[in-house]
Coordinates of C-alpha atoms in Angstrom, one line a residue:
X51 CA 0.0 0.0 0.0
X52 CA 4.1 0.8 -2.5
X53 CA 11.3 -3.8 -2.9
X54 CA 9.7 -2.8 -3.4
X55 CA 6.9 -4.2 -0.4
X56 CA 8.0 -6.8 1.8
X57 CA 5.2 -9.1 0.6
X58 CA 6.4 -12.5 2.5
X59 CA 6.9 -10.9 6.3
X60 CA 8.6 -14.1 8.5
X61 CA 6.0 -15.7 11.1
X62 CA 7.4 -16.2 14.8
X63 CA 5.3 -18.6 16.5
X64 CA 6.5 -19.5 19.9
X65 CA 3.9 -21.5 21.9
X66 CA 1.4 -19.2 21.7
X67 CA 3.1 -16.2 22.8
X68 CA 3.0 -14.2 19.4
X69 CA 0.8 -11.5 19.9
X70 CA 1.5 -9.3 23.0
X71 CA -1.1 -9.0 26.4
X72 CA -3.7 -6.8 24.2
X73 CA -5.2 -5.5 28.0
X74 CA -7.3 -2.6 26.8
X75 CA -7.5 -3.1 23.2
X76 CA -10.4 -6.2 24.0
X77 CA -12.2 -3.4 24.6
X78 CA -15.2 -2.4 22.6
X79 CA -13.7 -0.7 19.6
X80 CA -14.4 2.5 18.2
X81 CA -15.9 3.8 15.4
X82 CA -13.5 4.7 12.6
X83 CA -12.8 7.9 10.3
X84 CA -10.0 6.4 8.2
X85 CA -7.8 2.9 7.6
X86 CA -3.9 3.0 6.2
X87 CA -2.8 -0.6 4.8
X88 CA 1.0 -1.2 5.0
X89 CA 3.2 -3.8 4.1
X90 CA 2.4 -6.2 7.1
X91 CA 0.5 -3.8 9.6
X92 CA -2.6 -1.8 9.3
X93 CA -3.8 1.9 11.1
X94 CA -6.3 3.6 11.4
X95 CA -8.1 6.6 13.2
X96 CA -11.5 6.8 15.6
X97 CA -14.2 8.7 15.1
X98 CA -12.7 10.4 18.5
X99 CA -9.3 10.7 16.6
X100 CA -7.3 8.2 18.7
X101 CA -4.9 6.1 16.6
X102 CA -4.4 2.7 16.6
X103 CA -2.4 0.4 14.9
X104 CA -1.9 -3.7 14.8
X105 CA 0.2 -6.2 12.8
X106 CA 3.6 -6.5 12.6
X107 CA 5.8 -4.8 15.0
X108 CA 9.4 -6.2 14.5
X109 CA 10.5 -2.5 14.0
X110 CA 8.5 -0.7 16.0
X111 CA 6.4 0.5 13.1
X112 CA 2.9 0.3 15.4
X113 CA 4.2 3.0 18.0
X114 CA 3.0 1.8 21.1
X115 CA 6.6 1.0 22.8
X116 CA 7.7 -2.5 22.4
X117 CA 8.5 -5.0 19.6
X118 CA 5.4 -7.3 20.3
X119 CA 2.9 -7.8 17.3
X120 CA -0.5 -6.9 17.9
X121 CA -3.4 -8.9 16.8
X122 CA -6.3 -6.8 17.2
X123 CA -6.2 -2.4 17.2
X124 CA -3.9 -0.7 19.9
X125 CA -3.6 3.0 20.3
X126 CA -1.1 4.6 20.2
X127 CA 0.0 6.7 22.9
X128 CA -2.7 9.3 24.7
X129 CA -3.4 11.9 22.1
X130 CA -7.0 12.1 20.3
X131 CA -6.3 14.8 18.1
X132 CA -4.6 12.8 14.8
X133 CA -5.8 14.0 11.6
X134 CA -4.8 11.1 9.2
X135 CA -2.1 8.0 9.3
X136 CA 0.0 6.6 6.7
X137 CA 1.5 2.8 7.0
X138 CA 4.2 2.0 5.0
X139 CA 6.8 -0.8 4.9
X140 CA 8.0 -1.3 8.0
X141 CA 7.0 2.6 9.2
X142 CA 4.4 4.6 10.1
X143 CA 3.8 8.4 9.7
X144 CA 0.8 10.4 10.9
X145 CA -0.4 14.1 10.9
X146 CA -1.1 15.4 13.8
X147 CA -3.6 18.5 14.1
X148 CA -1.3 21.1 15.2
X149 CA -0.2 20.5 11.9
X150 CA 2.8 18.5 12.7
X151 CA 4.3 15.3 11.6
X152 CA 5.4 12.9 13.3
X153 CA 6.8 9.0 12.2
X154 CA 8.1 6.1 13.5
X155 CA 9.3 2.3 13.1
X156 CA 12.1 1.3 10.9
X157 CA 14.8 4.1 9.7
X158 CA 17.5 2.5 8.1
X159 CA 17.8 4.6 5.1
X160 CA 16.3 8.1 7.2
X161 CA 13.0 7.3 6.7
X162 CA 11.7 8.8 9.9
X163 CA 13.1 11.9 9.0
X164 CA 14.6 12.7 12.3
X165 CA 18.2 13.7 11.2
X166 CA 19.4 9.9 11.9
X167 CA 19.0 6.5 10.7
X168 CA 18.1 4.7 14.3
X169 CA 14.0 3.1 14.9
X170 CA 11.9 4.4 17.3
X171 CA 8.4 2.4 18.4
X172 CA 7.0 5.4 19.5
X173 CA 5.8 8.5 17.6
X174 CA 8.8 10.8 16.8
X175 CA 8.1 14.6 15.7
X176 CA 9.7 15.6 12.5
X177 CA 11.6 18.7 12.7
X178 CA 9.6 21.8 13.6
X179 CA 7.3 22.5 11.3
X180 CA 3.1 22.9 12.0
X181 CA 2.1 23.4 8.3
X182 CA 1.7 20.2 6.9
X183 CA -1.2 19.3 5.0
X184 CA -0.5 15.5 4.6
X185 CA 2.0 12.5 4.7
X186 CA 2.7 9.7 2.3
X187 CA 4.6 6.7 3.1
X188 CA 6.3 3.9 0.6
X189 CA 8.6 1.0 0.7
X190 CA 11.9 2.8 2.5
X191 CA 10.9 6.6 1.5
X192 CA 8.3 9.4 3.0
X193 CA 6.9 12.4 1.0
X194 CA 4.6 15.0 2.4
X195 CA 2.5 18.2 1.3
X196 CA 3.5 21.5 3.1
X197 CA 0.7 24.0 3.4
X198 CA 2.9 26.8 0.9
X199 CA 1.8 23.9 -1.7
X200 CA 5.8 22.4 -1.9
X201 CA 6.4 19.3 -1.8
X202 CA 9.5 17.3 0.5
X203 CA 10.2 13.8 0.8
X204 CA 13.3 12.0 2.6
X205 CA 14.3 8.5 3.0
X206 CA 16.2 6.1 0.5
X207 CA 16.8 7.6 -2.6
X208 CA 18.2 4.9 -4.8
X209 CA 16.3 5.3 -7.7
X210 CA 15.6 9.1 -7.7
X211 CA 12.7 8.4 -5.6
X212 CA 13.0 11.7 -3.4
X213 CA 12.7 13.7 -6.8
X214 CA 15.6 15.6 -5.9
X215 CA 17.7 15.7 -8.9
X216 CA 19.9 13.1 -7.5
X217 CA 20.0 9.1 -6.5
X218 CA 22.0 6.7 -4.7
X219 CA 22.3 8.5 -1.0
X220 CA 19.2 8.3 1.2
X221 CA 18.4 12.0 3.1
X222 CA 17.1 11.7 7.0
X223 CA 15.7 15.1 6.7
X224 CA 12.5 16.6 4.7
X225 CA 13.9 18.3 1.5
X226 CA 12.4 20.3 -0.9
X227 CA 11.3 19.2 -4.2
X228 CA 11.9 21.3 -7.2
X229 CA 10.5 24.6 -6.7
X230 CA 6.7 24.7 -7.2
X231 CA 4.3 25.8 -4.7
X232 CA 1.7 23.6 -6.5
X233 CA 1.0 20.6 -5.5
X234 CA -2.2 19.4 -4.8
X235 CA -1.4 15.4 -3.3
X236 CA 1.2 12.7 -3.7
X237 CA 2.3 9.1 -3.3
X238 CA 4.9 7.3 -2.3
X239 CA 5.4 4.0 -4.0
X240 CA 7.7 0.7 -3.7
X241 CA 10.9 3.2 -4.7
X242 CA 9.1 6.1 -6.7
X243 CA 6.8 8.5 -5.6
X244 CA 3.7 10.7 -8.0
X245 CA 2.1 13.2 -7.3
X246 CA -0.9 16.0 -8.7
X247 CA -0.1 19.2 -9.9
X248 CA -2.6 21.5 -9.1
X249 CA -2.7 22.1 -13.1
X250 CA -4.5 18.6 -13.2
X251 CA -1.1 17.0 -14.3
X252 CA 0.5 13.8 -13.2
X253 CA 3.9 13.8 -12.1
X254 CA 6.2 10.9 -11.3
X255 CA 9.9 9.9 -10.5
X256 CA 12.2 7.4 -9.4
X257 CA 12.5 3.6 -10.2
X258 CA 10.7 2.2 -13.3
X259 CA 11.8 -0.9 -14.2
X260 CA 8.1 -2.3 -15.1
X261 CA 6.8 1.8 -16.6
X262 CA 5.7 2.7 -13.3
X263 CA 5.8 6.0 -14.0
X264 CA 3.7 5.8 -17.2
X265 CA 6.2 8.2 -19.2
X266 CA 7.0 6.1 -22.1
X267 CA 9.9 4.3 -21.3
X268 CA 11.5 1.9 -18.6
X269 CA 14.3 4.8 -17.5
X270 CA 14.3 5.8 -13.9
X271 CA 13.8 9.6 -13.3
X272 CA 15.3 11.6 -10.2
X273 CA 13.4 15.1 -10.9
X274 CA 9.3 14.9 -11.4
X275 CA 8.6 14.1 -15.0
X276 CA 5.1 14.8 -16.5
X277 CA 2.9 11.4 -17.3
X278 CA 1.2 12.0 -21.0
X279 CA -0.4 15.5 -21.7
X280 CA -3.9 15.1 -19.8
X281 CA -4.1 17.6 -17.3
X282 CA -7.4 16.1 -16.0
X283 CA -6.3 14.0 -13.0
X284 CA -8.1 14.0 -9.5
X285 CA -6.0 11.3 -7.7
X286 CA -3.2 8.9 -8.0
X287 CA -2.1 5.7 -6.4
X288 CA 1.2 4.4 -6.1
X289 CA 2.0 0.8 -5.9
X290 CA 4.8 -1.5 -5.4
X291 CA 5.7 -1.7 -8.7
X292 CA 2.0 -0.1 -10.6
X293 CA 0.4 3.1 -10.5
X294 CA -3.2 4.1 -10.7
X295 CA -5.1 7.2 -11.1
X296 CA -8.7 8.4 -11.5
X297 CA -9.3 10.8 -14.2
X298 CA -11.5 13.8 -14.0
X299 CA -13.9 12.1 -16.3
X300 CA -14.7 8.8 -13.3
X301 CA -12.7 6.5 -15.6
X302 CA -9.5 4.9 -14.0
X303 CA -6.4 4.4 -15.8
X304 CA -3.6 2.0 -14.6
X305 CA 0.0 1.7 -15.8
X306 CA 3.1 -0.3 -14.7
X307 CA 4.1 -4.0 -13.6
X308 CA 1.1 -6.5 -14.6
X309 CA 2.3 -10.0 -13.8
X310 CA -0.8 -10.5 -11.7
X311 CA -3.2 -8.2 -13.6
X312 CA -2.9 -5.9 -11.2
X313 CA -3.8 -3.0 -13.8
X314 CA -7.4 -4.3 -14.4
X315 CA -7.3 -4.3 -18.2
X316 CA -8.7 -7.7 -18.4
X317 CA -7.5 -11.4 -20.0
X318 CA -5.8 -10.2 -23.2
X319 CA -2.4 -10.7 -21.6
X320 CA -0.5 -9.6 -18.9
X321 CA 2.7 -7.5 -19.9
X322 CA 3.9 -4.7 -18.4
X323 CA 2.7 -1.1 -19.6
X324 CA 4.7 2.0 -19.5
X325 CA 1.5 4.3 -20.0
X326 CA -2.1 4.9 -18.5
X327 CA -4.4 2.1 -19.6
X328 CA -8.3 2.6 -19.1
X329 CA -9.6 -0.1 -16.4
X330 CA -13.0 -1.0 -18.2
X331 CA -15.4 1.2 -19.6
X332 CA -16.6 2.6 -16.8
X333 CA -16.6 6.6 -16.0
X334 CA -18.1 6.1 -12.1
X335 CA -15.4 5.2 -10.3
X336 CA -14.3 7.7 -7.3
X337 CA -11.4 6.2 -5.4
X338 CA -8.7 3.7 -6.3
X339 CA -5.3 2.3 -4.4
X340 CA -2.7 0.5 -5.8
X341 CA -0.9 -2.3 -3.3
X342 CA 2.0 -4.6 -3.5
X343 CA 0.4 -6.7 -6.3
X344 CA -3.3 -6.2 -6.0
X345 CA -5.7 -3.0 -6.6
X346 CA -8.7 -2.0 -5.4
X347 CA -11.2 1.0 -6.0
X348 CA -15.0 2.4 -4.9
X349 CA -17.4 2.9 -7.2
X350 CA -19.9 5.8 -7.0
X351 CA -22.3 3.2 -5.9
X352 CA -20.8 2.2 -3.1
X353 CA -19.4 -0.9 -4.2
X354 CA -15.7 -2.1 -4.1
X355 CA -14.5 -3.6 -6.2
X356 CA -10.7 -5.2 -6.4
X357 CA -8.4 -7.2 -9.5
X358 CA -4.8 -8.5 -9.6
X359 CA -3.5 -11.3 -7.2
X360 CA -5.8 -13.3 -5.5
X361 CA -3.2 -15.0 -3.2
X362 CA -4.5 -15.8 0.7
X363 CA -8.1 -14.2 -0.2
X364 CA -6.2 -10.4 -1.0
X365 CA -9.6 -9.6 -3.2
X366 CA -11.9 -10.3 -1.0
X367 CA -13.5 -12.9 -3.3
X368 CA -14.1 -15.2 -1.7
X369 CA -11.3 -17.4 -3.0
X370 CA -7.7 -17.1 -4.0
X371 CA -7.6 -16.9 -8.0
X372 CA -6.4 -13.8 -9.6
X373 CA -8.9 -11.6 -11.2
X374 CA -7.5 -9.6 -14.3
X375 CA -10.1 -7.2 -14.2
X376 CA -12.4 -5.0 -11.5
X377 CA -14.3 -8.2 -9.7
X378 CA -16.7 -6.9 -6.9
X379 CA -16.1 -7.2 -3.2
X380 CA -19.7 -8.9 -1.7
X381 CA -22.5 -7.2 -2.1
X382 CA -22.4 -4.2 0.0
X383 CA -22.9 -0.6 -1.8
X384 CA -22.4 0.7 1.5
X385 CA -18.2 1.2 1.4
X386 CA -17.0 4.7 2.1
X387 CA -12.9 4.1 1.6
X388 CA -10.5 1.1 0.9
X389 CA -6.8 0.7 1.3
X390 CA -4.8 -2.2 -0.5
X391 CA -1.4 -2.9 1.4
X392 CA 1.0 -5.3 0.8
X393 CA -0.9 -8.2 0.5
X394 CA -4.0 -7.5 2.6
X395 CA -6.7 -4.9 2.3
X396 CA -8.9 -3.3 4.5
X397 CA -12.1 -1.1 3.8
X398 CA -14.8 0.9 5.9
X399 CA -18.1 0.9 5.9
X400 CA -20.9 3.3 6.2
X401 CA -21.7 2.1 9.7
X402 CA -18.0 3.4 10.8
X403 CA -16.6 -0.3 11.4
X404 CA -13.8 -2.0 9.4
X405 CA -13.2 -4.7 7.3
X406 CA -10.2 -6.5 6.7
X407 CA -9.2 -9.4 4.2
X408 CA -6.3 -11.0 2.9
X409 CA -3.3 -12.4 4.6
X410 CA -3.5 -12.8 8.1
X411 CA 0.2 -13.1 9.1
X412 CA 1.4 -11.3 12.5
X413 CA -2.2 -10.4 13.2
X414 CA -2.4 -7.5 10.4
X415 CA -6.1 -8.0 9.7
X416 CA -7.1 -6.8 13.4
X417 CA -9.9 -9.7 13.6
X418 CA -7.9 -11.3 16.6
X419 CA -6.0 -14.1 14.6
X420 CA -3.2 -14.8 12.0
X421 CA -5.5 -16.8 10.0
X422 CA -5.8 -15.7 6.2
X423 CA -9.2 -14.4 4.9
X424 CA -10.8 -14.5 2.0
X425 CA -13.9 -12.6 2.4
X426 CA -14.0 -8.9 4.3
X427 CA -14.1 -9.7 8.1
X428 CA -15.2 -7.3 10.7
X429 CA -13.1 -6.3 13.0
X430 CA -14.8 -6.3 16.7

């Protein structure tokens, strides 16, 4: 939910002992506001906006002071006033509503950006700025929308991915990129980041091996590079290795790796594209997110609907086969958001709870168990 992900995260079982005491977190559960998929743990915010997280915690990446994986939703700290959350690889980052940042969980490559390269399992502030408007999180990299309209991102830079004009060393400190004031959103990816110019164009850098930047060609970029000539965007998604983006018009175009028909384009083969593709024919679509190999996306009825790899139920399906085009999730048109991840995906409903499906390792569904699902289970 952008190695690329870390799609196989290792199990520890040790006689029952996996998840830590979850004391509290029994607890009748909240209604929720928002859900952020990640790699191998989930997030999310109450309607009281608490956070919580659950999953995987080997680098700290839920916040709540200890190593131990969750199985069910823990907050985070104290605090009720978290605007929005964003789970990445082994990270987390979340705005706060004074309108700072603040991250934590794995920093090997500065992805906290803190100034240093050392995890923290609790929330860490990030420099001393209150004017951010929003956070993104990838595989190893963070980008984020300052309230001027500029854009900064910091972490591994490898592949250009922190749009800076340069590649190979990774920055653990937000820096600028380029010199607009005009950015409307962004997303980080497996190791490149997009983002929407507040023109209506597309913009994208950093690795694209499979055209996951949808420019034409397979050759990274380290500086923002404009995808085709449309400058009728509302939203993009980045991937692991694919990119998706909703087009003024309600259609949804896809681009990027396709091994698992991620892109949606249906059964007439599965190579690799290196510009937008139309999903369908529809032009009523209203969200999308791209995951590790797996997308899914709300339609203006309510429905969700989801296509790529079916592997350990990630569709929500009701079974594991891959689905090369949009295949919908139940038969609820009640849906209000949905987040793919790595290899799971969770949604909410109307009614304010979640749903989670897909691989259950290290308790990153929040339903109380490790067990894979293949159908969207409620969290309670």
């Amino acid at each position: 939910m952008k190695t690329i992900w870390r799609l196989l995260a290792a199990l520890l079982l040790t006689g029952g002992t996996m998840f830590a005491s979850m004391g509290s977190a029994n607890a009748a559960l909240p209604n929720w506001l928002s859900v952020s998929t990640g790699t191998d743990h989930t997030c999310a915010i109450a309607t009281n906006h608490a956070l919580y997280c659950w999953g995987n915690n080997g680098d700290g990446q839920l916040g709540v002071d200890d190593l131990n994986d969750r199985g069910t939703p823990t907050k985070v700290g104290t605090s009720t006033s978290w605007s929005s959350v964003s789970a990445g690889s082994a990270f987390t980052c979340a705005r706060h509503m004074s309108g700072s940042l603040y991250c934590w969980g794995n920093n090997f490559t500065g992805q906290l950006g803190l100034g240093h390269n050392s995890d923290r399992d609790t929330p860490q502030k990030v420099g001393s700025s209150t004017s951010w408007v929003s956070v993104e999180t990838g595989s190893s990299h963070t980008c984020a929308r300052h309230s001027s309209g500029s854009l900064y991102c910091w972490g591994e830079n490898g592949f250009g991915q922190l749009g800076l004009g340069t590649d190979g060393d990774w920055v653990a400190t937000p820096k600028k990129v380029g010199s607009s004031t005009s950015w409307t959103s962004v997303s980080a990816g497996g190791a490149f980041t997009c983002a929407r110019h507040s023109s209506g164009s597309l913009y994208c850098w950093g690795a694209n091996g499979q055209g996951a930047l949808g420019i034409g060609d397979d050759g990274e970029r380290n500086v923002p590079t404009k995808v085709g000539t449309s400058t009728s965007w509302s939203s993009v998604s980045a991937g692991a290795e694919h990119t998706c983006a909703r087009h003024t018009s309600g259609s949804l175009y896809c681009w990027g790796y396709n091994f698992f028909g991620q892109l949606g384009t249906g059964g007439g083969g599965f190579a690799s594209k290196n510009t937008p593709q139309k999903v369908g024919s529809s032009t009523s679509w209203l969200t999308v997110s791209a995951g590790g190999s797996h997308t899914c996306a709300r339609h203006s009825s309510g429905s969700v609907y989801c296509w790529g790899s079916g592997v350990d139920g990630r569709l929500g399906v009701g079974d594991e086969t891959s689905r090369p085009s949009p295949t919908k999730v139940g038969s609820s048109t009640s849906w209000k958001a949905v987040g793919a991840g790595g290899s799971h995906t969770c949604a909410r409903h109307s009614s304010g709870s979640l749903y989670c499906w897909g691989v259950g390792d290290d308790g990153r569904l929040g339903v109380g168990g490790i067990q894979d699902r293949v159908v969207p289970t409620k969290l309670t």
